[in-house]
mmCIF file with all atom_site columns, C-alpha atoms in Angstrom:
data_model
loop_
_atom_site.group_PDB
_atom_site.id
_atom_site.type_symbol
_atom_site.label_atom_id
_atom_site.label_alt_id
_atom_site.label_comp_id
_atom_site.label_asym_id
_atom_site.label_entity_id
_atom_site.label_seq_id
_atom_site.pdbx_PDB_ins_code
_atom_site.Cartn_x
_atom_site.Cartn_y
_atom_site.Cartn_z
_atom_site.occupancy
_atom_site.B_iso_or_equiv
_atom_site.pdbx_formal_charge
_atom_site.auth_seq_id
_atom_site.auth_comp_id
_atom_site.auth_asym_id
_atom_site.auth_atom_id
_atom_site.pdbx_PDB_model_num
ATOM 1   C CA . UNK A 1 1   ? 0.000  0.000  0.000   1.00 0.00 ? 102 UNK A CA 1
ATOM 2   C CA . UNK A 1 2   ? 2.840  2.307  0.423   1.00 0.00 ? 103 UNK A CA 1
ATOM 3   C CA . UNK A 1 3   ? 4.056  3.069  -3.258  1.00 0.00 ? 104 UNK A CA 1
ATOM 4   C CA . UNK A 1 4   ? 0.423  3.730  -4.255  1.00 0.00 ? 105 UNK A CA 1
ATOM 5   C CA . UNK A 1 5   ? -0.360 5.699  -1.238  1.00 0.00 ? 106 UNK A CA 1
ATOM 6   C CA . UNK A 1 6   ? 3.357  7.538  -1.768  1.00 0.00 ? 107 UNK A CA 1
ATOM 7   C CA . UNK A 1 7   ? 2.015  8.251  -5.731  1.00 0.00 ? 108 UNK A CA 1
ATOM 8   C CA . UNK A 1 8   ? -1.350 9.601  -4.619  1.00 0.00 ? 109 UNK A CA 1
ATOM 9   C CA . UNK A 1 9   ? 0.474  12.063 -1.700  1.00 0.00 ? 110 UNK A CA 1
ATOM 10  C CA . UNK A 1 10  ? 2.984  12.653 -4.837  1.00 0.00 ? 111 UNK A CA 1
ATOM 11  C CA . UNK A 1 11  ? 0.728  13.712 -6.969  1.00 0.00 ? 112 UNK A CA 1
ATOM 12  C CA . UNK A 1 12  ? -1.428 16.093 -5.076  1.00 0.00 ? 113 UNK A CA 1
ATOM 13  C CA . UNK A 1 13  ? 2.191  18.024 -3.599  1.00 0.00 ? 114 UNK A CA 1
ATOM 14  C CA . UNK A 1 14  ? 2.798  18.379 -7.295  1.00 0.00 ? 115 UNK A CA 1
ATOM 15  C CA . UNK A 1 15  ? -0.444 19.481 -8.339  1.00 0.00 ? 116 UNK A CA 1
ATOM 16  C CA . UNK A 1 16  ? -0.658 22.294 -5.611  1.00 0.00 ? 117 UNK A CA 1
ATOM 17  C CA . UNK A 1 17  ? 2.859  23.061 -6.517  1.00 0.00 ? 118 UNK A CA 1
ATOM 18  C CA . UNK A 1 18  ? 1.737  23.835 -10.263 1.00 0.00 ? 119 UNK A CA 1
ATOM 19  C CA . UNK A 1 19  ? -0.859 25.609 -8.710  1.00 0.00 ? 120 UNK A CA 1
ATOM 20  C CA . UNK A 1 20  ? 0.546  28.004 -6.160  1.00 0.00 ? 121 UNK A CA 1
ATOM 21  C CA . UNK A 1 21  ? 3.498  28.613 -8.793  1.00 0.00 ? 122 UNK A CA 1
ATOM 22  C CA . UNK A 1 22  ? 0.850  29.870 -11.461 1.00 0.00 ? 123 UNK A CA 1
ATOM 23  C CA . UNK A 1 23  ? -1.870 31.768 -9.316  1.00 0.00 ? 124 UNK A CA 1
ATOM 24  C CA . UNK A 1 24  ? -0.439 35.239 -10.940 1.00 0.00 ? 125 UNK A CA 1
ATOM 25  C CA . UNK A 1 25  ? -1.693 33.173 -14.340 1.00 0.00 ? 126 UNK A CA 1
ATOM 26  C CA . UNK A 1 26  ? 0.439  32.034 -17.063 1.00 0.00 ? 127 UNK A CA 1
ATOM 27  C CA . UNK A 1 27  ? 1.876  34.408 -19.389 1.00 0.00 ? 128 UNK A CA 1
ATOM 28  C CA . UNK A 1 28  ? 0.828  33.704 -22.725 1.00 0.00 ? 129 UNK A CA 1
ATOM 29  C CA . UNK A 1 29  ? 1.633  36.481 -24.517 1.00 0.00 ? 130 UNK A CA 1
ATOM 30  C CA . UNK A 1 30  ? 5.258  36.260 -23.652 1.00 0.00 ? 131 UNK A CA 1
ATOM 31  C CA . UNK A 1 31  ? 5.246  32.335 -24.496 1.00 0.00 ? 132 UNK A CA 1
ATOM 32  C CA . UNK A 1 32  ? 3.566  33.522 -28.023 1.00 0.00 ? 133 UNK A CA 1
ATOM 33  C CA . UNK A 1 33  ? 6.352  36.440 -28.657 1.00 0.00 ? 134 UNK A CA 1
ATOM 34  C CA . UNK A 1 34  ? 9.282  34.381 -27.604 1.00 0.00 ? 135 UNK A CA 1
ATOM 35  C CA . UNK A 1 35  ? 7.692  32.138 -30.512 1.00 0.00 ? 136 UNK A CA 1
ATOM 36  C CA . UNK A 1 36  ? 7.400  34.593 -32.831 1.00 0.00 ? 137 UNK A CA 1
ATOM 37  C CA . UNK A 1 37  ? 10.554 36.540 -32.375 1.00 0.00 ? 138 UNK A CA 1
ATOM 38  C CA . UNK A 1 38  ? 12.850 34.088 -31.049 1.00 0.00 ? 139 UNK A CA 1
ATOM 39  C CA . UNK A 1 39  ? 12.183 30.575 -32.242 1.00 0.00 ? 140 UNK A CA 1
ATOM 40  C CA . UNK A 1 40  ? 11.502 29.235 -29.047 1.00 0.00 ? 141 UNK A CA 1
ATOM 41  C CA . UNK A 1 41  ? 8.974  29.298 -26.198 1.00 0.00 ? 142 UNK A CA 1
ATOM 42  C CA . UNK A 1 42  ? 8.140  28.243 -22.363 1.00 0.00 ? 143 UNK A CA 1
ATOM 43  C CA . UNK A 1 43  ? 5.438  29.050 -20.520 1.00 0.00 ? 144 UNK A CA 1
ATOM 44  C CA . UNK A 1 44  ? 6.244  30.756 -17.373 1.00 0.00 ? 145 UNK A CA 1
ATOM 45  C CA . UNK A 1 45  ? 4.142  32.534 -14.542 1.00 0.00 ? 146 UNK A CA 1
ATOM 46  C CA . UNK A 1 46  ? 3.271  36.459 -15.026 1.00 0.00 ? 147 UNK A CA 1
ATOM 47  C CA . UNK A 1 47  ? 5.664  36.883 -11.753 1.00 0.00 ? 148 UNK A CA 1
ATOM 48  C CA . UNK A 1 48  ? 9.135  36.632 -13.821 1.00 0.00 ? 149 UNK A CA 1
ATOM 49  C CA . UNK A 1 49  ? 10.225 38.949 -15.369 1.00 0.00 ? 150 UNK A CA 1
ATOM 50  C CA . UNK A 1 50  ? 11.939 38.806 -18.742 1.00 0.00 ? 151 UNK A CA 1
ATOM 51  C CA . UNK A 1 51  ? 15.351 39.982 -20.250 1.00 0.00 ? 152 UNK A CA 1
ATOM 52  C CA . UNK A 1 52  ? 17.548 39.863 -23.168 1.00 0.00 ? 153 UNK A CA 1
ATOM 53  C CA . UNK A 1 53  ? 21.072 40.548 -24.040 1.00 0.00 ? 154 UNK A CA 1
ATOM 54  C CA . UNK A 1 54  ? 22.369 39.219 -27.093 1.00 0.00 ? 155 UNK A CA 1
ATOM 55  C CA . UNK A 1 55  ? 21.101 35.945 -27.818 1.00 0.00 ? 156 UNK A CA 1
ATOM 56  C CA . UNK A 1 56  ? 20.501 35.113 -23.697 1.00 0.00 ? 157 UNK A CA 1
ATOM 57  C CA . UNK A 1 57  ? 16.870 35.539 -22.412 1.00 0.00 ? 158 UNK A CA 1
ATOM 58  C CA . UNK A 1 58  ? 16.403 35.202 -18.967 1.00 0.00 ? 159 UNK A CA 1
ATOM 59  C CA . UNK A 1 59  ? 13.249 34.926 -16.937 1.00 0.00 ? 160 UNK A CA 1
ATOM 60  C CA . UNK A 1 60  ? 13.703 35.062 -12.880 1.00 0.00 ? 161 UNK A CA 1
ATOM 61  C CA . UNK A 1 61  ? 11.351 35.560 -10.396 1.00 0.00 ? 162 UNK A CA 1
ATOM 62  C CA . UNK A 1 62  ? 13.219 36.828 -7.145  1.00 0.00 ? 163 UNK A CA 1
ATOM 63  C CA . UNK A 1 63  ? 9.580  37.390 -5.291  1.00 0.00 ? 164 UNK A CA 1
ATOM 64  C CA . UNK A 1 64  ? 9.324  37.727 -2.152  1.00 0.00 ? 165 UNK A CA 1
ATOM 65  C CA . UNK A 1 65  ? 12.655 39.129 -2.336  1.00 0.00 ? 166 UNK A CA 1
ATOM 66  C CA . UNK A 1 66  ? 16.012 37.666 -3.776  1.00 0.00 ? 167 UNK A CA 1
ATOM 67  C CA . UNK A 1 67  ? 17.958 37.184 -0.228  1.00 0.00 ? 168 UNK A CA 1
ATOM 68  C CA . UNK A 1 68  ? 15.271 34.723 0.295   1.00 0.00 ? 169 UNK A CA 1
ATOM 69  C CA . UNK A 1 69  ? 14.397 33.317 -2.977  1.00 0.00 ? 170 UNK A CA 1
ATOM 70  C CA . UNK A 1 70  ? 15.329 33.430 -6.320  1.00 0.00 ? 171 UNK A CA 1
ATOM 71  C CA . UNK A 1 71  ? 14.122 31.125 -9.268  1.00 0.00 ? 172 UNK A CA 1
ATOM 72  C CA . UNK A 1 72  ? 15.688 31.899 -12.491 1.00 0.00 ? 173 UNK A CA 1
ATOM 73  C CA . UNK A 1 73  ? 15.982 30.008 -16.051 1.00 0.00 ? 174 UNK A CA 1
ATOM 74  C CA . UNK A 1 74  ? 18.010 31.270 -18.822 1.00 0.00 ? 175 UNK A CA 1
ATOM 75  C CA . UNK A 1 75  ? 17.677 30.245 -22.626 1.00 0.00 ? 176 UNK A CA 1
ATOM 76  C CA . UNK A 1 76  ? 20.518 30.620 -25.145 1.00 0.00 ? 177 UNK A CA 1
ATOM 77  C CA . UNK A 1 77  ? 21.813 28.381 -28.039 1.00 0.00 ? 178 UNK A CA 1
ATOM 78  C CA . UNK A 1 78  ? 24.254 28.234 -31.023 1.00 0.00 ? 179 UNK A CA 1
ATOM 79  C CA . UNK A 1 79  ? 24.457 27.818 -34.427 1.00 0.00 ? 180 UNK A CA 1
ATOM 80  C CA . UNK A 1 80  ? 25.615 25.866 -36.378 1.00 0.00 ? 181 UNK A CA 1
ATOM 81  C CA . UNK A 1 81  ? 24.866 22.884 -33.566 1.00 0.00 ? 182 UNK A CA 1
ATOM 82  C CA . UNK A 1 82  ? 28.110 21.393 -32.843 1.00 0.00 ? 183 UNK A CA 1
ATOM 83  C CA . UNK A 1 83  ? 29.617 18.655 -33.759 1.00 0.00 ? 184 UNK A CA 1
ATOM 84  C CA . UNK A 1 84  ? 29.910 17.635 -30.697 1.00 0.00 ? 185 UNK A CA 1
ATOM 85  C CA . UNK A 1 85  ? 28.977 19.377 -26.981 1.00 0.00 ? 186 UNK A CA 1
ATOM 86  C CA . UNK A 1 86  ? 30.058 16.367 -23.870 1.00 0.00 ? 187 UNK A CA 1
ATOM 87  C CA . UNK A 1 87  ? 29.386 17.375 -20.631 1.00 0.00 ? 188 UNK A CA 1
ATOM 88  C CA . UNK A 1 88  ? 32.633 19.388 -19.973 1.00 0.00 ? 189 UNK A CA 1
ATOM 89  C CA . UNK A 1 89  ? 31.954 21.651 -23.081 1.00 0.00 ? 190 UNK A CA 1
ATOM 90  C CA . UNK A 1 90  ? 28.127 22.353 -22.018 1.00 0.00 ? 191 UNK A CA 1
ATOM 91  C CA . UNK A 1 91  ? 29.557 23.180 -17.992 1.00 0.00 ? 192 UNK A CA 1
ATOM 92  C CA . UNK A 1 92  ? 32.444 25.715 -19.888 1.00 0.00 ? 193 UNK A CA 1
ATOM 93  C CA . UNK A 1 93  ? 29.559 26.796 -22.207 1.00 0.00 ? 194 UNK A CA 1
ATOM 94  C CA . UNK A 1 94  ? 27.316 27.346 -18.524 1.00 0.00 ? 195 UNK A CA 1
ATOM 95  C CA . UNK A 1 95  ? 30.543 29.104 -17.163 1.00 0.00 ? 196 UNK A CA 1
ATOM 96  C CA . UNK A 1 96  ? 30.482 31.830 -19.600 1.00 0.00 ? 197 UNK A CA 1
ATOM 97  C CA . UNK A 1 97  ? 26.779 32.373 -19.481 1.00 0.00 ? 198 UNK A CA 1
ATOM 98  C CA . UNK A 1 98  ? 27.251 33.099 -16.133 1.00 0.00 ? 199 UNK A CA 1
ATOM 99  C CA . UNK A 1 99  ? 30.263 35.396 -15.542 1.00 0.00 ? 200 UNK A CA 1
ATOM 100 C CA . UNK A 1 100 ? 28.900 37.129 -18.440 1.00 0.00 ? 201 UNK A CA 1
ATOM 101 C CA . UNK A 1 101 ? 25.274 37.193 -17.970 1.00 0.00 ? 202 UNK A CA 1
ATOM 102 C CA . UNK A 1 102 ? 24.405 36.384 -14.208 1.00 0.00 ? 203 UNK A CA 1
ATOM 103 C CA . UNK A 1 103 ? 24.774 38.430 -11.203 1.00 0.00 ? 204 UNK A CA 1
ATOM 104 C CA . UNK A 1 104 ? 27.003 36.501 -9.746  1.00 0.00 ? 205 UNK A CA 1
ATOM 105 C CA . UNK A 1 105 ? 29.317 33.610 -11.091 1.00 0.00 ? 206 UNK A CA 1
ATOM 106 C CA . UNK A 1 106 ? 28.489 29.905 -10.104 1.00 0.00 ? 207 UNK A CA 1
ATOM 107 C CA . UNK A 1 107 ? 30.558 27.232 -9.448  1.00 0.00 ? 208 UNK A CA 1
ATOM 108 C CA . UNK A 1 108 ? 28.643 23.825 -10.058 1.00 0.00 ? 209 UNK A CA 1
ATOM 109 C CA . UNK A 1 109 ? 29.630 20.954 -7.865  1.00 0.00 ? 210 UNK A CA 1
ATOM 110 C CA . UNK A 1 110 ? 29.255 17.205 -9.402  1.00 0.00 ? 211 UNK A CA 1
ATOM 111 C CA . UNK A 1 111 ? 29.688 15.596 -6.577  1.00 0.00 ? 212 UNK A CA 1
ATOM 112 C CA . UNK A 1 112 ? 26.167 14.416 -6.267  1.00 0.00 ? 213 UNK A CA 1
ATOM 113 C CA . UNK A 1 113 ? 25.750 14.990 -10.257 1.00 0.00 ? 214 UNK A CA 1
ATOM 114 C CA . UNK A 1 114 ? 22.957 13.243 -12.199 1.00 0.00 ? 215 UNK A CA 1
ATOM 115 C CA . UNK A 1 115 ? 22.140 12.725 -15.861 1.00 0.00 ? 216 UNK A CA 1
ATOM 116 C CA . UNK A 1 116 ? 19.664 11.660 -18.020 1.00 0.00 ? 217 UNK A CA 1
ATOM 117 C CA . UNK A 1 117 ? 17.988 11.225 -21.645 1.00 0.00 ? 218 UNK A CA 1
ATOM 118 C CA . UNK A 1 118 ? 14.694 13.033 -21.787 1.00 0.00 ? 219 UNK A CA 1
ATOM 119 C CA . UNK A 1 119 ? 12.152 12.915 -24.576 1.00 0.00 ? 220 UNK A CA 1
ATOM 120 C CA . UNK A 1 120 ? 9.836  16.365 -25.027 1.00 0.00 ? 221 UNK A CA 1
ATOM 121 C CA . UNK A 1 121 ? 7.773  15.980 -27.763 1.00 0.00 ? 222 UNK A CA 1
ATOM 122 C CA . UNK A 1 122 ? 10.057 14.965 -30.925 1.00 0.00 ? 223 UNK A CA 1
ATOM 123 C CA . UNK A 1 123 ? 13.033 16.387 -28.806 1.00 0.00 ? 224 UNK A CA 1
ATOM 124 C CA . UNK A 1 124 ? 15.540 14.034 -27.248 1.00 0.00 ? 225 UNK A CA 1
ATOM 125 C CA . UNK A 1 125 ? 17.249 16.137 -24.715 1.00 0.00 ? 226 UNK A CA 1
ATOM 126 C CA . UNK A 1 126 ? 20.263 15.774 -22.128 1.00 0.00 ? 227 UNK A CA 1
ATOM 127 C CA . UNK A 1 127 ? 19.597 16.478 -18.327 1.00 0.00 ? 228 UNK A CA 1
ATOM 128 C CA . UNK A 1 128 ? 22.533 17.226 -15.822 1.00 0.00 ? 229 UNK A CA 1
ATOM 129 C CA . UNK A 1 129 ? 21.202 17.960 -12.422 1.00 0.00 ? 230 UNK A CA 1
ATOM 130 C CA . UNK A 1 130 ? 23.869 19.346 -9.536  1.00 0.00 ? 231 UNK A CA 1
ATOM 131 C CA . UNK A 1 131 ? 24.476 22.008 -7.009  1.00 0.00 ? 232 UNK A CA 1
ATOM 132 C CA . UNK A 1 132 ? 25.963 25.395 -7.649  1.00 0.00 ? 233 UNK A CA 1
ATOM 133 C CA . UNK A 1 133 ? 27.638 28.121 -5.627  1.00 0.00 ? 234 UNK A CA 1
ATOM 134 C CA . UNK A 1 134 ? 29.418 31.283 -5.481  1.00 0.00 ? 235 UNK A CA 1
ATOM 135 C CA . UNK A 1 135 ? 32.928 31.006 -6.049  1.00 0.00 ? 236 UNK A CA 1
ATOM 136 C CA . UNK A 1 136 ? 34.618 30.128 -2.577  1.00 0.00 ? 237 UNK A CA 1
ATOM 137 C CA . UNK A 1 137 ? 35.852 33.780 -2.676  1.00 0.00 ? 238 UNK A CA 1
ATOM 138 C CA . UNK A 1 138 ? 33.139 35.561 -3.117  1.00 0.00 ? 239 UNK A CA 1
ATOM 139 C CA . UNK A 1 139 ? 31.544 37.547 -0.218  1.00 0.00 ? 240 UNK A CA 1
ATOM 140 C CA . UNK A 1 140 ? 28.538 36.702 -0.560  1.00 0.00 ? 241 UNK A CA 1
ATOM 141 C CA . UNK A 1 141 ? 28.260 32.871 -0.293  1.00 0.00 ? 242 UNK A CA 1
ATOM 142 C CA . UNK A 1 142 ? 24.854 31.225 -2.039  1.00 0.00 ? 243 UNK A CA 1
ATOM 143 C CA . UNK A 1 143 ? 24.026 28.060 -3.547  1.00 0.00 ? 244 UNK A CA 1
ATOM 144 C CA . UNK A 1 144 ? 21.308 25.672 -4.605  1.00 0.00 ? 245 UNK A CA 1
ATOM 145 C CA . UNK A 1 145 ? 20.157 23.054 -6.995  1.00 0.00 ? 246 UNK A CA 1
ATOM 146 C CA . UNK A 1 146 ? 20.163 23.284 -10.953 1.00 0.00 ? 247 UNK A CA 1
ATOM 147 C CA . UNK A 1 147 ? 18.853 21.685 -13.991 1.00 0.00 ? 248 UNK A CA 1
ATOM 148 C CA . UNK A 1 148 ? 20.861 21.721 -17.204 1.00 0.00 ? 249 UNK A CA 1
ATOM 149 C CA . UNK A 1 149 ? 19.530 20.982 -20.253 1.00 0.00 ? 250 UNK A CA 1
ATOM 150 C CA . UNK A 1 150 ? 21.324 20.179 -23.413 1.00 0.00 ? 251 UNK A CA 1
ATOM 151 C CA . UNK A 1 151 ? 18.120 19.981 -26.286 1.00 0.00 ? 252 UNK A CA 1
ATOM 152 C CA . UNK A 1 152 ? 19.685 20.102 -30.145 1.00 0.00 ? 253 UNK A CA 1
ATOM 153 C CA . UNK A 1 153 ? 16.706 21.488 -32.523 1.00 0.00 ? 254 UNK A CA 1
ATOM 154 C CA . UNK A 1 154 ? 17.936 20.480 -35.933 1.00 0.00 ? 255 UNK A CA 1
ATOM 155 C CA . UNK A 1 155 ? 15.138 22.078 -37.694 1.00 0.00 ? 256 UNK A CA 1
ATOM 156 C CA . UNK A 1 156 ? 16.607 25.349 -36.525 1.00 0.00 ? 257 UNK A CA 1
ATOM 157 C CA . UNK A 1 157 ? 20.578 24.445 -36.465 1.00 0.00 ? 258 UNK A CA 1
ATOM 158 C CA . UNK A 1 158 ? 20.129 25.242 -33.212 1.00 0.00 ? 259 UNK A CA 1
ATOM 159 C CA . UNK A 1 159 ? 21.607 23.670 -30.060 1.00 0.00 ? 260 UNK A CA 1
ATOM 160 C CA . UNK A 1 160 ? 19.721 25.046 -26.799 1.00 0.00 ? 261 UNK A CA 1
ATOM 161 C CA . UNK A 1 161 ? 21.175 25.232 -23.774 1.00 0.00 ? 262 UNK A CA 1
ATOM 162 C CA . UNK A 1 162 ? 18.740 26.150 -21.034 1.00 0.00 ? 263 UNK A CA 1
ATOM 163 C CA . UNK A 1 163 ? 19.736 26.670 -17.189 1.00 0.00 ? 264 UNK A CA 1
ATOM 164 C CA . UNK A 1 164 ? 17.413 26.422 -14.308 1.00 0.00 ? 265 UNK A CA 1
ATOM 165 C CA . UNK A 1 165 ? 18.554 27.034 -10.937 1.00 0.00 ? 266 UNK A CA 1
ATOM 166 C CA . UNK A 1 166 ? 17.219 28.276 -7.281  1.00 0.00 ? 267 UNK A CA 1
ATOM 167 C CA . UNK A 1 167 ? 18.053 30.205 -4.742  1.00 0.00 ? 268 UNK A CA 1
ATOM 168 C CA . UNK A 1 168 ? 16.159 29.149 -1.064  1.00 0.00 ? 269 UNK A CA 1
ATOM 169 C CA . UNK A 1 169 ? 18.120 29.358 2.019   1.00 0.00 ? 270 UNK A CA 1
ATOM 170 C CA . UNK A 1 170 ? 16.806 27.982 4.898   1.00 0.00 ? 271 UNK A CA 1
ATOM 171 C CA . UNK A 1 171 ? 13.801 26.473 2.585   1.00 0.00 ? 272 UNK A CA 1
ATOM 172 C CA . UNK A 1 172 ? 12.288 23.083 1.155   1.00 0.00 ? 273 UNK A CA 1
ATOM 173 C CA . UNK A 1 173 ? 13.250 23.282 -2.056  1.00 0.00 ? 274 UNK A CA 1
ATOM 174 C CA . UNK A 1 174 ? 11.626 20.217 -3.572  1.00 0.00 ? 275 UNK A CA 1
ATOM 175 C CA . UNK A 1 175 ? 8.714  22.620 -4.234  1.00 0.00 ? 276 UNK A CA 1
ATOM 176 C CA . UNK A 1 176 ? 10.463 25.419 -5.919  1.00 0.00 ? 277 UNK A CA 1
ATOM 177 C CA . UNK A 1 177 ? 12.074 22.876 -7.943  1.00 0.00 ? 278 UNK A CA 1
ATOM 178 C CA . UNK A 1 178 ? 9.243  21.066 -9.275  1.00 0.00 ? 279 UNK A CA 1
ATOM 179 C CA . UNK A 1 179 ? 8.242  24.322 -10.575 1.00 0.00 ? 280 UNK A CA 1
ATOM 180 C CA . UNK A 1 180 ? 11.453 24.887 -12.370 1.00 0.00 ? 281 UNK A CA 1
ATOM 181 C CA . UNK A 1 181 ? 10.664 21.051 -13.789 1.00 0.00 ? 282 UNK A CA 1
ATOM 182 C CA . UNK A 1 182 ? 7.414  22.033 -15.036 1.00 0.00 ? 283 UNK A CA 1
ATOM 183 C CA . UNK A 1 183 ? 8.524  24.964 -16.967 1.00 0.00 ? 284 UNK A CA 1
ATOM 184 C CA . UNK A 1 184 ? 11.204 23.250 -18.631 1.00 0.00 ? 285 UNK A CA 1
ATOM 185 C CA . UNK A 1 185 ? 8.686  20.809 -19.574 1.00 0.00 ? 286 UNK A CA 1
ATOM 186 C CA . UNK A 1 186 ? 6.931  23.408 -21.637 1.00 0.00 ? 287 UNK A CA 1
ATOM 187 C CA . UNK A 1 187 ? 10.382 24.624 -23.818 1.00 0.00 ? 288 UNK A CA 1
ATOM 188 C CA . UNK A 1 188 ? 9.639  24.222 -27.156 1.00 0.00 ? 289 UNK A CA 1
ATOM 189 C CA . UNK A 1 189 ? 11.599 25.002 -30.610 1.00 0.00 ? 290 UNK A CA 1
ATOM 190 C CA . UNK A 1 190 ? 10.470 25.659 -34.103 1.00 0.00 ? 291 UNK A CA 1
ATOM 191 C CA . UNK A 1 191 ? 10.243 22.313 -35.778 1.00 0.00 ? 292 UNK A CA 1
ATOM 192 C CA . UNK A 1 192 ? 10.865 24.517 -39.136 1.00 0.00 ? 293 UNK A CA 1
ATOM 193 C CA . UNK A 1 193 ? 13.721 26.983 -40.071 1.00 0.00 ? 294 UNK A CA 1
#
């Protein structure tokens, strides 16, 4: 009785998550313009806000305020896709985006690293899940979980990388993160050039 009982309880934490995370409603008409003007789209909550420098967009949500919480995702890519992008290339290709895009730099710990294959529609996607920090010099030490995604969209010659990661001291995370998880799960990319 306890795996069914554990999926129902699972379930219904999930569902309230997805919930509480879009009570300010979902933004459509950003999802529709990223489509239109960028070649990609997510659907996020009205709460994050939405910035973009060069080819970087970046959607956080730092509500109630950012020394307590932040939740932030980040969507770039390149063209031509690579030939080839292993794990060590995507974490110096995360390194950049961050010391030249974030407030902050992170340093992402594998010690507890996962990975995975992940199908989204007609995408087949990689998944690296860690920890990052602050670099151990920095005076203002922070860290959290993160979900790196890898996706190649040959239709576009694109290769999308997309970073999710949260800020929550003294907070259950598991929350906050299934929040992240489902709006990754709504990335999509023109299936046409």
């Amino acid at each position: 009785l306890m795996a069914p009982l554990h999926e129902l309880l699972d379930g219904q934490y999930r569902q309230w998550s997805r919930t509480q995370m879009y009570q300010s409603g979902p933004d459509s008409l950003l999802a529709d313009t990223l489509w239109n003007e960028a070649g990609f789209t997510m659907l996020l909550p009205k709460v994050y806000q939405h910035r973009t420098v060069d080819s970087v967009h970046i959607f956080r949500n730092d509500n109630p305020t950012p020394t307590e919480l932040i939740r932030q995702i980040a969507v770039t890519w390149r063209s031509p896709i690579p030939e080839e992008l292993d794990q060590e290339k995507l974490l110096a290709w995360r390194t950049e985006l961050t010391e030249g895009y974030y407030i902050y730099d992170h340093v992402v710990d594998l010690d507890l690293a996962q990975t995975r294959r992940l199908q989204l529609g007609d995408l087949i996607l990689e998944e690296l899940r860690a920890v990052w920090s602050n670099p151990p010099d920095d005076l203002f030490p922070a860290g959290g979980p993160m979900i790196l995604w890898s996706v190649p969209c040959p239709a576009q010659d694109r290769h999308y990388m997309i970073d999710a990661w949260l800020y929550a001291p003294g907070r259950d995370k598991y929350q906050y993160v299934l929040q992240l998880e489902t709006i990754l799960n709504t990335f999509r990319c023109r299936s046409e050039a």
